[in-house]
Amino acid sequence: MLSNKWLRRSAVAIASTVVLVGVGWGAFEALDRAFPPPLPAQLAVSPEVVDRDGALLRAYATPDGRWRLATTLDQVDPQFVKMLVAYEDKRFQEHSGVDVIALGRAAMQFASNGRIVSGGSTLSMQLARLLEPRESRSFGQKIRQMFRAIQIERRLSKQEILERYLTLAPYGGNLEGIRAASLAWFGKEPKRLGVSEAALLVALPQLPELRRPDRNPAGARSARDRVLTRLVNAGLLGETEAARAALDDVSGKRLALPSLAAHAADTALRNRPGETRRQLTIRKSVQEGLETVALEAARKVGPRVSVAMVLADAMTGEILGEVGSASYFDASRSGWIDMTRTLRSPGSTLKPFIYGLALEEGLIAQETMIEDRPADFAGYRPKNFDLTYQGDVTIRQALQLSLNVPAIRLLDAVGPQRLVSRFRQAGVTPTLPPGEAPGLAIGLGGVGITLRDLVQLYTGLSNGGQAKVLRDGAEAAAPTPLDNGMVLEPQAAWQVTDMLAGVRPPLNAAPRAIAYKTGTSYGNRDAWSVGYDGRHVLGVWVGRPDSGSVPGISGYESAAPVLFEGFVRSGLATTPFRRPPAGAFRPAASDLPVTLERFISAQGELVASAKSVVEPAPRIVFPPDGARVELGASGAEAAPLVLKLQGGRAPFRWLANGKPLTDIERRREATWKPDGVGYSTLTVIDAAGRATSVKVFVE
C-alpha cells in the first residue's frame, strides 16, 4: 500500500514539474517573441582601409566618435581568448547564457561578506549589457541581462558571441573592441600580443576608465597582476611566465591609430560608400618607408614645401605606395591636397620619349653627334637650364645632361603631335592651354601632367615599351586596360633605358641600379625625378602646392636624392633591367653609317647644301605601312623581303629596328631577311639626311 501511495505521489510531482517547466518554457517563448534582443545583423564599426595583405592602413571613427574595429577570432591571439574565458567565464562553452554555479557562488559571497567579491556575469550577459546599456545596477536589470543572455545564446554561436564581445568591449576613452585597444595601447594588432599585454586587456573592460594606462598606470598594473595571478591558479600560465610578465612596464601613452595612405584612403571612402573594409594595392611596409622619406625631405627643403611620391609595379600597374603630401595634417604645407593628381609642368621629364621616337625613326643612334648651340625654331628659342651650351655632343650625352636645344631639335624632327599621340596611346592625355595645338614647348615642360600620369608613362620604359594603367584599388571600378599601351617600341625603350642608367646619381645617394630622369619647371616651381629598374617605377615631385616659386630647388638637387632614398626605404629588392630585345643595336661611333654620324635637322648649318637637292623626299612604297607580310619567318628558311622606295637622293641607308643593313644602296631597292615574327620598323635615310619609316608585321 505504502509503495503504491508513494508511486502515485511521485507521479503527481513529476507531472506537476513537467507542467510547470512547460508553462515556464512557454512563457519564455512568448516573451522571447514579444521582446527580441537588439541583435543587428551588422555592428556599426569603424570604416577601415587595408593594404594588399590585409594590414590596416587607416581607420575612421564611427559617427558617434568611437574607434570600434570589426574583429574576428582569427585576428586575435588564441592565447588571449583562452585568458579572457578563463578569467571572465570559465564555463562559457557549457552554459546557455547564465552560469548558475557562478551566480550561486556570487550570492553566497555577497551574503557572507556584505559586498560583491566576484561577479556571476557570463560573457553572454556582458554582451547583452553592451548591446543594451543598463541605466542602473538593480536586481531587475540583472534579471533582464540574464534573459537577454539566454536569447543571445539561442541566436548566436559561441564564436559569434566572442567576436561581438571583442568588437564592443570598452577599453577606455572612445576605444571599443580589442583591435582598437591593442593598436592604441601597444601599437600592434591583437594577433601579436605578449602575455603582459594580453593580461592588461583582459582586465580593462571591467573598469575601463579607472584602469586606463595613460591616466592610472598604477591601477592598470595592479589589475593586470591580478589577472596573471588568477591565470596561474587556473593552470593557464606557469608561475615563471607570469612573474616575467609582471615585470613589464605598463605603457602610459595612448598611440594614434594608423593613418597611412591618407589621400588614397579618402578616395576609397568616397568612391565606395557603405563598405566597411576597403582594400588597396598598396603594401604597408612600402607606404611607411615612402611617407617617412617624404616628411624628412620636405622639412629639409623648407617651409610650405610638400613632397609627393608614387611607386608602381610596371608589369601590372598596381601602385605599391603613394604619398599625396609630406604630411596630411600639416596645414602649413597644404597637406590635404593630393599632389599626385594635381596638374603641374613636368620640366624635362618627357625628354626620354622624344629621344625614343627619334631612335624608332632611325634618325639617331646613341653615338650620333648633335649640336647644342643657340637655335631659332620659328621664333621659339630654347635655352639650357644653366644658360650655357656644350657645342657638339653625342645623343647619349645630350640626354644624360638633359640639354634643351638637342631635345627640341629632335622633337622638331619627329613632331610634337606624334609625341602627344604616343602619350594618349599609353593612356595619358597631357593638358594643353585652351585652343592650343601641341608645340615644341611640350618638350621642356610646356604642358600639364600629373605625377601619377608621369609614372604611368615610365612604366612603358621599364616594361619593354608597354605602359600599364595605374591603379591603387581606391577606384569606384577597375580601370579599363589599354588596347595598345605602346609608348615606345621595345628596341627604343631599351636604348633609352641604357642611356638613363648611365646618369650620375646625386651626391651621397645610396647606390641603386636604376635608370632615372630629372626635371625642373620654369621659375623653380616644380622639381621632379622619375626612376625605374626592371620591375618598379618611382616618381617624386617637390614643390609648393600653391605653385609658388622655391628658390634653389631643382630636379637633380631636390628630387633625385628623394628618389634614391625612396627606393631604399621601400624595402623592395632591385630587379635587373630587361635584356636587349631582338633587333636592338648600339654601335660604337666608329661603326656608325655616314647618315648616323651627325643629326641634321631643318635648323642645322647644312640646310644650305640641302637646297641643291631637287629630288623629293624618300618614300617607302613597299611594304606599305601597317602591312602584314607572310615570309615563313618562323621556319628555318625565311624568305627575304624586297624593299622599294621612291624619291630621295642616293646613296640610301636602310635600317631594320634601328640596326643598319649590311650595305649602302644606290638603287631604290634592297632586301631584308627578318630574324623572327612580329612587328618591325623599316627606315631609309637618304644622302640629304631625310628619313622615312614604315611598320610591318612579319608572319
XYZ file of C-alpha atoms in Angstrom:
699
model
C 0.000 0.000 0.000
C 2.702 2.438 1.003
C 4.596 1.683 -2.094
C 1.624 2.364 -4.326
C 0.869 5.600 -2.475
C 4.485 6.762 -2.880
C 4.407 5.954 -6.565
C 1.214 7.928 -7.054
C 2.694 10.954 -5.252
C 5.896 10.724 -7.263
C 3.936 10.556 -10.490
C 1.896 13.603 -9.482
C 5.115 15.516 -8.563
C 6.798 14.622 -11.816
C 3.700 15.565 -13.808
C 3.435 18.849 -11.915
C 7.117 19.625 -12.586
C 6.686 18.877 -16.254
C 3.647 21.123 -16.367
C 5.474 23.938 -14.536
C 8.513 23.612 -16.790
C 6.265 23.548 -19.837
C 4.360 26.583 -18.626
C 7.651 28.372 -17.835
C 9.155 27.470 -21.164
C 6.005 28.504 -22.955
C 6.091 31.826 -21.108
C 9.761 32.282 -22.069
C 8.956 31.529 -25.694
C 6.166 34.096 -25.625
C 8.454 36.704 -24.022
C 11.230 35.859 -26.454
C 8.927 36.539 -29.394
C 7.450 39.661 -27.819
C 10.798 41.170 -26.760
C 13.529 40.057 -29.206
C 17.103 41.020 -28.300
C 18.757 44.008 -30.024
C 20.975 41.980 -32.328
C 21.778 43.940 -35.517
C 22.922 41.868 -38.451
C 25.998 44.102 -38.687
C 27.517 46.100 -35.858
C 28.252 49.773 -36.520
C 32.045 49.699 -36.799
C 34.818 51.996 -37.950
C 35.459 52.030 -41.713
C 38.836 50.508 -42.486
C 41.253 50.795 -45.399
C 43.731 47.927 -45.592
C 46.741 47.115 -47.733
C 47.138 44.325 -50.285
C 47.843 41.812 -47.486
C 45.021 42.955 -45.196
C 47.177 45.086 -42.854
C 45.432 48.196 -41.544
C 46.457 51.405 -43.310
C 43.860 53.813 -41.955
C 40.704 53.665 -39.842
C 37.941 56.220 -39.392
C 35.907 56.851 -36.241
C 32.249 55.853 -36.201
C 29.608 58.619 -36.496
C 29.386 58.748 -32.682
C 33.151 59.295 -32.396
C 34.171 55.776 -31.371
C 37.146 53.771 -32.520
C 35.453 50.415 -32.971
C 37.146 47.985 -35.365
C 35.370 44.857 -36.550
C 37.000 41.778 -35.020
C 37.022 38.089 -35.868
C 38.663 35.368 -33.805
C 41.323 34.730 -36.427
C 42.534 38.329 -35.886
C 43.201 37.701 -32.176
C 45.900 35.681 -30.463
C 44.247 32.391 -29.358
C 46.107 32.654 -26.043
C 44.331 35.939 -25.315
C 40.932 34.322 -25.948
C 41.816 31.492 -23.551
C 42.900 34.020 -20.919
C 39.693 36.024 -21.350
C 37.435 32.989 -20.994
C 39.410 31.625 -18.035
C 39.191 34.951 -16.220
C 35.663 36.073 -17.108
C 33.622 32.932 -17.816
C 35.370 29.606 -17.404
C 32.196 27.604 -18.162
C 31.473 29.663 -21.256
C 31.368 26.641 -23.540
C 28.968 24.694 -21.266
C 26.259 27.141 -20.165
C 23.391 28.557 -22.216
C 23.857 32.183 -21.277
C 23.602 32.019 -17.463
C 26.139 30.234 -15.257
C 24.008 29.057 -12.307
C 27.065 27.873 -10.377
C 28.801 31.247 -10.699
C 25.630 33.091 -9.693
C 25.216 30.883 -6.599
C 28.829 31.427 -5.571
C 28.499 35.203 -6.027
C 25.289 35.255 -3.946
C 26.897 33.285 -1.102
C 29.960 35.537 -1.096
C 27.754 38.605 -1.008
C 25.750 37.188 1.901
C 28.906 36.294 3.818
C 30.905 39.472 3.182
C 28.213 42.075 2.667
C 29.835 43.126 -0.593
C 30.427 41.759 -4.068
C 33.524 39.562 -4.033
C 33.177 38.074 -7.520
C 30.629 38.597 -10.237
C 28.436 35.983 -11.773
C 28.109 37.597 -15.187
C 28.885 35.457 -18.190
C 30.369 36.799 -21.405
C 26.903 36.438 -22.930
C 25.455 38.618 -20.153
C 28.215 41.179 -20.663
C 27.462 41.243 -24.393
C 23.798 41.823 -23.533
C 24.832 44.835 -21.419
C 26.986 46.186 -24.257
C 24.160 45.814 -26.767
C 21.608 47.303 -24.395
C 23.415 49.571 -21.887
C 21.810 49.496 -18.437
C 20.727 52.575 -16.546
C 21.427 51.136 -13.108
C 22.844 48.076 -11.308
C 19.470 46.994 -9.938
C 18.252 43.436 -9.436
C 15.710 43.956 -12.201
C 18.434 44.960 -14.638
C 20.378 41.829 -13.708
C 17.334 39.658 -14.465
C 16.944 41.478 -17.779
C 20.578 40.735 -18.681
C 20.102 37.054 -17.854
C 17.006 36.932 -20.056
C 18.850 38.667 -22.888
C 21.854 36.364 -22.487
C 19.673 33.290 -22.972
C 18.091 34.940 -26.012
C 21.535 35.704 -27.448
C 22.732 32.137 -26.902
C 19.723 30.852 -28.847
C 20.562 33.035 -31.837
C 24.353 33.189 -31.982
C 27.104 30.610 -31.890
C 29.755 30.765 -29.197
C 32.220 32.111 -31.770
C 29.821 34.853 -32.816
C 29.252 35.832 -29.187
C 33.009 36.109 -28.590
C 33.538 38.125 -31.768
C 30.800 40.599 -30.884
C 32.124 40.968 -27.360
C 35.642 41.537 -28.678
C 34.275 44.203 -31.033
C 32.203 46.107 -28.448
C 34.042 45.776 -25.117
C 35.153 49.172 -23.667
C 38.856 49.836 -23.198
C 38.952 53.444 -22.022
C 38.011 56.747 -23.618
C 36.470 56.241 -27.045
C 38.220 52.906 -27.596
C 35.956 49.923 -28.105
C 36.972 46.433 -29.084
C 40.191 44.505 -28.705
C 41.689 45.662 -32.025
C 41.314 49.387 -31.346
C 42.632 48.856 -27.801
C 45.641 46.815 -28.881
C 46.578 49.365 -31.555
C 46.073 52.359 -29.245
C 47.831 50.989 -26.158
C 50.537 48.841 -27.787
C 50.737 49.840 -31.463
C 50.079 46.327 -32.703
C 47.254 44.079 -33.823
C 45.927 41.674 -31.137
C 47.360 38.751 -33.085
C 50.787 39.716 -31.726
C 50.054 40.413 -28.043
C 52.515 39.398 -25.373
C 51.424 37.806 -22.072
C 51.619 41.065 -20.091
C 49.749 42.999 -22.777
C 47.044 40.351 -23.079
C 46.525 40.287 -19.297
C 46.048 44.054 -19.187
C 43.482 43.931 -21.995
C 41.604 41.173 -20.160
C 41.347 43.446 -17.101
C 40.485 46.764 -18.768
C 36.808 46.225 -19.782
C 35.712 45.701 -16.146
C 36.639 49.278 -15.121
C 37.983 50.875 -18.316
C 38.205 54.458 -17.077
C 39.745 53.628 -13.703
C 42.357 51.319 -15.243
C 43.437 53.386 -18.250
C 47.223 53.039 -18.632
C 47.602 56.678 -19.682
C 45.762 58.094 -16.644
C 46.231 55.489 -13.933
C 49.250 53.305 -14.719
C 49.393 52.035 -11.133
C 45.782 50.887 -11.275
C 46.366 49.300 -14.673
C 49.412 47.433 -13.364
C 47.536 46.185 -10.291
C 44.622 44.933 -12.404
C 46.987 43.210 -14.824
C 48.808 41.458 -11.975
C 45.509 40.160 -10.537
C 44.691 38.649 -13.914
C 48.120 36.996 -14.064
C 47.636 35.519 -10.588
C 44.191 34.179 -11.459
C 45.525 32.585 -14.657
C 48.308 30.861 -12.721
C 45.727 29.437 -10.310
C 43.648 28.296 -13.281
C 46.661 26.456 -14.685
C 46.748 28.554 -17.864
C 50.095 30.209 -17.076
C 53.202 28.977 -15.344
C 54.451 30.887 -12.323
C 57.727 31.794 -14.041
C 55.974 33.073 -17.140
C 53.538 35.136 -15.065
C 56.361 36.563 -12.917
C 58.279 37.562 -16.021
C 55.167 39.240 -17.491
C 54.606 41.137 -14.238
C 57.994 42.816 -14.674
C 56.916 44.551 -17.896
C 56.133 48.237 -17.693
C 52.583 49.425 -18.258
C 52.510 51.939 -21.097
C 51.476 55.416 -20.040
C 50.805 56.717 -23.540
C 47.927 56.262 -25.934
C 49.097 55.871 -29.528
C 47.349 57.185 -32.619
C 45.738 54.562 -34.812
C 47.403 54.031 -38.218
C 46.806 56.819 -40.715
C 48.808 55.697 -43.745
C 47.982 56.496 -47.388
C 45.529 59.132 -46.197
C 44.686 60.549 -49.627
C 44.141 57.141 -51.218
C 42.066 56.067 -48.219
C 39.885 59.170 -48.507
C 39.385 58.462 -52.201
C 38.387 54.857 -51.485
C 35.909 56.068 -48.881
C 34.333 58.492 -51.355
C 34.234 56.079 -54.269
C 32.912 53.063 -52.369
C 30.494 54.301 -49.703
C 28.826 51.748 -47.496
C 31.729 49.296 -47.417
C 33.225 48.559 -44.015
C 36.547 47.312 -45.357
C 38.263 48.664 -48.458
C 41.416 47.012 -49.782
C 44.121 48.857 -51.744
C 47.018 47.546 -53.842
C 49.424 49.413 -51.547
C 51.951 47.477 -49.459
C 52.095 48.800 -45.894
C 55.857 48.484 -45.458
C 56.469 50.366 -48.708
C 53.990 53.082 -47.724
C 55.601 53.574 -44.308
C 59.025 53.979 -45.886
C 57.876 56.476 -48.519
C 55.920 58.608 -46.044
C 58.972 58.852 -43.766
C 61.192 59.884 -46.683
C 58.674 62.492 -47.904
C 58.328 64.116 -44.485
C 62.083 64.251 -43.890
C 62.706 65.691 -47.364
C 60.057 68.412 -47.034
C 61.458 69.551 -43.698
C 64.924 69.702 -45.223
C 63.847 71.795 -48.244
C 61.938 74.341 -46.186
C 58.550 75.656 -45.027
C 55.410 75.424 -47.158
C 57.111 72.817 -49.369
C 55.462 69.467 -49.954
C 56.617 66.173 -51.444
C 54.570 63.643 -53.407
C 55.627 60.134 -54.432
C 54.167 57.248 -56.439
C 55.754 53.792 -56.628
C 54.191 51.320 -59.054
C 54.715 47.820 -60.389
C 55.475 48.387 -64.064
C 54.302 44.917 -65.075
C 50.827 45.173 -63.528
C 50.225 48.879 -62.997
C 49.482 48.283 -59.311
C 50.543 51.140 -57.040
C 52.565 49.824 -54.095
C 52.980 53.174 -52.363
C 51.680 56.691 -52.909
C 52.235 59.827 -50.857
C 49.963 62.741 -51.732
C 51.758 65.220 -49.473
C 54.572 65.391 -46.973
C 52.117 65.407 -44.049
C 48.356 65.060 -44.440
C 47.620 67.033 -41.262
C 50.185 69.831 -41.839
C 48.174 72.904 -42.867
C 51.327 74.952 -43.489
C 52.172 72.575 -46.344
C 48.558 72.255 -47.552
C 48.809 68.604 -46.635
C 45.203 67.856 -47.549
C 45.981 68.441 -51.265
C 46.835 65.235 -53.147
C 49.765 66.342 -55.298
C 49.921 63.005 -57.116
C 46.746 64.012 -59.002
C 47.462 67.727 -59.494
C 48.438 69.099 -62.925
C 51.945 70.588 -62.980
C 54.623 71.361 -65.536
C 56.851 68.257 -65.911
C 60.026 70.116 -66.871
C 62.446 67.853 -68.733
C 60.952 64.541 -67.638
C 59.311 63.978 -71.053
C 62.621 64.155 -72.958
C 63.313 60.388 -72.885
C 60.231 59.810 -75.023
C 61.407 62.360 -77.606
C 64.708 60.526 -77.910
C 62.862 57.230 -78.077
C 60.769 58.331 -81.053
C 63.880 59.589 -82.854
C 65.547 56.214 -82.235
C 62.489 54.435 -83.614
C 62.664 56.534 -86.775
C 66.310 55.629 -87.279
C 67.231 59.315 -87.129
C 69.838 58.842 -84.428
C 71.938 56.312 -82.556
C 73.425 56.739 -79.101
C 76.760 57.943 -80.515
C 75.290 60.224 -83.170
C 76.587 63.769 -82.827
C 74.098 66.585 -82.318
C 74.530 70.308 -81.842
C 73.938 72.128 -78.589
C 74.079 75.716 -79.800
C 71.569 78.560 -79.827
C 68.813 77.895 -82.345
C 65.644 79.584 -83.542
C 62.626 77.385 -84.270
C 60.233 79.812 -85.959
C 60.586 82.234 -83.084
C 60.941 79.643 -80.309
C 64.455 79.921 -78.838
C 65.085 77.271 -76.164
C 67.905 77.775 -73.688
C 69.615 75.300 -71.389
C 68.922 75.292 -67.658
C 72.331 76.784 -66.844
C 72.205 79.184 -69.846
C 75.400 77.641 -71.308
C 75.936 75.462 -74.392
C 78.082 72.373 -74.896
C 78.659 72.566 -78.647
C 78.783 69.162 -80.339
C 77.701 66.290 -78.076
C 76.562 62.717 -78.580
C 72.922 61.796 -78.279
C 73.790 59.853 -75.129
C 75.440 62.905 -73.562
C 72.601 65.198 -74.613
C 70.009 63.058 -72.826
C 72.102 62.378 -69.744
C 72.926 66.093 -69.368
C 69.311 66.982 -70.143
C 70.305 69.584 -72.733
C 67.334 71.531 -74.044
C 68.343 72.523 -77.574
C 69.169 68.975 -78.778
C 65.853 67.707 -77.370
C 63.926 70.388 -79.264
C 65.867 69.619 -82.469
C 64.712 66.007 -82.202
C 61.148 66.935 -81.277
C 61.031 69.213 -84.307
C 62.064 66.241 -86.435
C 59.615 63.664 -85.024
C 56.767 66.120 -84.459
C 55.063 67.216 -81.221
C 51.737 65.783 -82.363
C 53.265 62.344 -82.690
C 54.712 62.575 -79.187
C 51.334 63.505 -77.717
C 49.712 60.727 -79.746
C 52.041 58.186 -78.116
C 51.177 59.556 -74.691
C 47.479 59.099 -75.402
C 48.157 55.592 -76.645
C 49.723 54.924 -73.236
C 46.564 56.184 -71.509
C 47.867 59.666 -70.654
C 46.398 62.888 -72.068
C 48.564 65.926 -71.269
C 46.706 69.185 -70.729
C 47.468 71.990 -73.155
C 46.406 75.639 -72.880
C 42.864 76.078 -74.266
C 42.794 76.216 -78.035
C 46.475 75.370 -78.491
C 47.869 72.514 -80.557
C 50.937 70.547 -79.363
C 54.066 72.608 -79.957
C 57.786 72.311 -79.357
C 57.436 73.779 -75.859
C 55.981 70.497 -74.553
C 59.486 69.044 -74.768
C 60.594 71.378 -71.966
C 57.513 71.177 -69.772
C 55.021 73.371 -71.635
C 52.146 71.043 -70.807
C 50.206 69.963 -67.707
C 50.610 66.442 -66.350
C 50.138 64.694 -63.011
C 52.708 62.655 -61.113
C 50.554 59.546 -61.499
C 50.397 60.040 -65.273
C 54.138 60.587 -65.462
C 54.786 57.344 -63.590
C 52.328 55.590 -65.926
C 54.362 56.751 -68.941
C 57.569 55.499 -67.339
C 56.072 52.045 -66.747
C 56.464 51.727 -70.526
C 60.225 52.313 -70.273
C 60.561 49.705 -67.523
C 58.186 47.264 -69.208
C 59.745 46.981 -72.656
C 57.747 49.832 -74.192
C 54.289 48.789 -72.951
C 52.746 51.178 -70.434
C 50.249 49.972 -67.831
C 47.275 51.829 -66.410
C 47.981 52.681 -62.776
C 45.515 51.607 -60.122
C 45.582 51.615 -56.334
C 42.257 49.925 -55.544
C 40.584 53.166 -54.457
C 38.756 53.451 -57.769
C 34.987 53.059 -57.906
C 35.513 50.447 -60.638
C 38.554 48.692 -62.052
C 40.185 50.816 -64.795
C 39.895 49.619 -68.380
C 43.150 48.048 -69.662
C 44.839 49.763 -72.590
C 44.118 48.396 -76.060
C 47.649 49.206 -77.118
C 49.776 50.747 -74.423
C 52.938 51.008 -76.520
C 54.641 54.275 -75.650
C 57.854 53.206 -77.411
C 58.916 50.200 -79.425
C 60.921 47.657 -77.383
C 64.222 48.465 -79.104
C 63.823 52.188 -78.494
C 62.730 51.675 -74.874
C 65.831 49.578 -74.265
C 68.100 52.217 -75.854
C 66.577 54.987 -73.707
C 66.961 52.858 -70.573
C 70.568 52.112 -71.450
C 71.286 55.849 -71.629
C 69.339 56.827 -68.500
C 71.034 54.067 -66.490
C 74.267 55.994 -67.004
C 73.043 59.229 -65.406
C 75.230 60.171 -62.450
C 73.488 59.600 -59.087
C 73.080 62.609 -56.780
C 75.812 63.301 -54.231
C 75.830 60.891 -51.265
C 72.912 58.881 -52.686
C 72.622 55.252 -51.649
C 73.790 53.006 -54.511
C 70.888 51.749 -56.645
C 70.931 50.233 -60.134
C 68.201 52.370 -61.665
C 67.638 54.467 -64.761
C 66.287 57.903 -63.949
C 65.488 61.357 -65.284
C 65.056 64.674 -63.515
C 63.181 67.823 -64.419
C 62.679 71.379 -63.178
C 59.779 73.544 -64.265
C 60.023 77.210 -65.220
C 60.597 79.505 -62.263
C 61.730 76.685 -59.928
C 58.148 75.783 -59.100
C 58.408 72.018 -59.537
C 61.293 69.599 -59.056
C 60.856 66.101 -60.481
C 62.673 62.810 -60.566
C 61.405 59.549 -62.034
C 63.422 56.335 -61.852
C 62.929 52.659 -62.533
C 64.539 49.258 -62.571
C 63.306 46.152 -64.371
C 60.068 45.996 -62.352
C 59.302 49.137 -60.343
C 58.865 52.824 -61.177
C 59.101 55.589 -58.571
C 58.146 59.183 -59.284
C 58.925 62.142 -56.998
C 57.595 65.710 -57.044
C 58.877 68.513 -54.792
C 57.370 71.992 -54.660
C 54.715 74.227 -53.174
C 51.075 73.202 -53.619
C 50.161 76.839 -54.312
C 52.548 76.887 -57.326
C 54.830 79.385 -55.624
C 58.481 79.531 -56.611
C 61.009 77.788 -54.355
C 64.419 79.395 -54.914
C 67.179 76.859 -55.363
C 65.115 73.718 -55.956
C 65.860 71.569 -58.969
C 65.175 68.052 -60.076
C 68.749 66.891 -59.566
C 69.409 68.653 -56.247
C 65.977 68.370 -54.595
C 64.031 65.439 -56.091
C 66.708 62.933 -57.147
C 68.021 62.346 -53.583
C 64.428 61.657 -52.504
C 64.091 59.178 -55.372
C 67.136 57.151 -54.354
C 66.239 57.251 -50.661
C 62.668 56.253 -51.509
C 63.843 53.153 -53.337
C 65.992 52.190 -50.348
C 63.284 52.803 -47.713
C 60.663 50.969 -49.777
C 62.423 47.738 -48.914
C 61.979 46.414 -52.457
C 64.820 44.447 -53.975
C 66.321 45.783 -57.194
C 65.085 43.984 -60.313
C 67.600 43.804 -63.200
C 66.748 45.611 -66.418
C 65.329 43.637 -69.308
C 67.744 42.022 -71.728
C 68.191 43.740 -75.100
C 65.272 42.787 -77.366
C 65.773 41.294 -80.808
C 66.956 43.970 -83.220
C 68.423 46.249 -80.534
C 71.669 47.710 -81.843
C 74.190 50.005 -80.115
C 77.085 50.620 -82.495
C 80.247 52.413 -81.460
C 80.916 55.806 -83.014
C 83.431 54.239 -85.400
C 80.813 51.789 -86.680
C 78.113 54.339 -87.444
C 76.963 54.649 -91.061
C 77.624 58.047 -92.560
C 73.970 59.020 -92.297
C 74.008 58.452 -88.491
C 77.290 60.161 -87.729
C 75.594 63.526 -87.245
C 71.973 64.521 -86.761
C 70.941 67.148 -89.304
C 67.671 68.978 -88.863
C 65.965 71.817 -90.660
C 67.722 74.142 -88.211
C 71.245 72.889 -88.919
C 74.003 74.663 -90.857
C 73.867 72.028 -93.603
C 70.447 73.155 -94.754
C 72.141 75.313 -97.372
C 73.782 72.328 -99.009
C 70.465 70.515 -98.995
C 68.854 73.303 -101.051
C 70.515 71.925 -104.176
C 68.627 68.680 -103.750
C 65.822 68.646 -106.261
C 64.637 65.112 -105.588
C 61.502 64.761 -103.468
C 61.838 63.266 -100.011
C 62.222 59.473 -99.931
C 59.066 57.394 -99.518
C 58.877 53.630 -98.916
C 56.339 52.204 -101.352
C 56.773 48.548 -100.441
C 55.964 47.189 -97.992
C 53.257 49.734 -97.165
C 52.932 50.980 -93.584
C 50.945 48.560 -91.403
C 51.205 45.636 -93.820
C 51.210 42.006 -92.649
C 53.800 40.085 -94.643
C 53.911 36.286 -94.887
C 57.545 35.195 -95.214
C 57.567 31.979 -93.224
C 59.630 33.782 -90.624
C 59.015 31.075 -88.048
C 60.640 28.453 -90.233
C 64.289 27.657 -90.752
C 64.393 29.201 -94.237
C 62.581 32.530 -94.063
C 62.260 34.263 -97.424
C 63.810 37.757 -97.775
C 61.576 40.777 -98.157
C 62.112 43.137 -101.074
C 62.152 46.799 -100.027
C 61.265 49.543 -102.518
C 61.284 53.330 -102.280
C 60.620 56.360 -104.397
C 62.296 59.775 -104.295
C 65.251 60.690 -102.167
C 68.881 61.216 -103.040
C 71.290 58.264 -103.322
C 73.038 56.639 -101.611
C 70.482 55.182 -99.181
C 70.952 53.624 -95.782
C 68.303 51.078 -94.739
C 67.701 50.197 -91.081
C 65.592 47.433 -89.587
C 64.562 48.091 -85.974
C 67.311 50.704 -85.724
C 70.031 48.317 -86.941
C 71.656 49.213 -90.289
C 71.500 46.610 -93.040
C 74.788 45.427 -94.489
C 75.415 47.756 -97.428
C 74.688 51.300 -98.502
C 72.466 51.080 -101.563
C 72.464 53.418 -104.554
C 69.478 51.629 -106.022
C 65.951 52.200 -104.760
C 65.560 48.540 -103.890
C 67.031 46.427 -101.122
C 66.340 43.089 -99.422
C 65.895 42.298 -95.769
C 65.688 38.932 -94.045
C 63.785 39.227 -90.723
C 65.088 37.423 -87.661
C 61.658 36.412 -86.365
C 57.936 37.031 -86.333
C 56.316 40.187 -85.013
C 56.376 43.908 -85.611
C 59.398 45.534 -87.200
C 60.209 49.101 -88.200
C 61.950 49.679 -91.535
C 63.668 53.026 -92.087
C 65.516 54.519 -95.018
C 67.764 57.616 -94.862
C 68.964 59.382 -97.976
C 72.158 61.362 -98.594
C 70.452 64.590 -97.508
C 69.628 63.112 -94.103
C 65.914 62.780 -94.825
C 64.276 59.704 -93.393
C 61.020 57.803 -93.600
C 59.756 54.673 -91.891
C 57.070 52.020 -92.113
C 55.955 49.460 -89.574
C 55.131 45.920 -90.729
C 54.117 42.658 -89.091
C 56.112 39.647 -90.305
C 54.437 36.232 -90.203
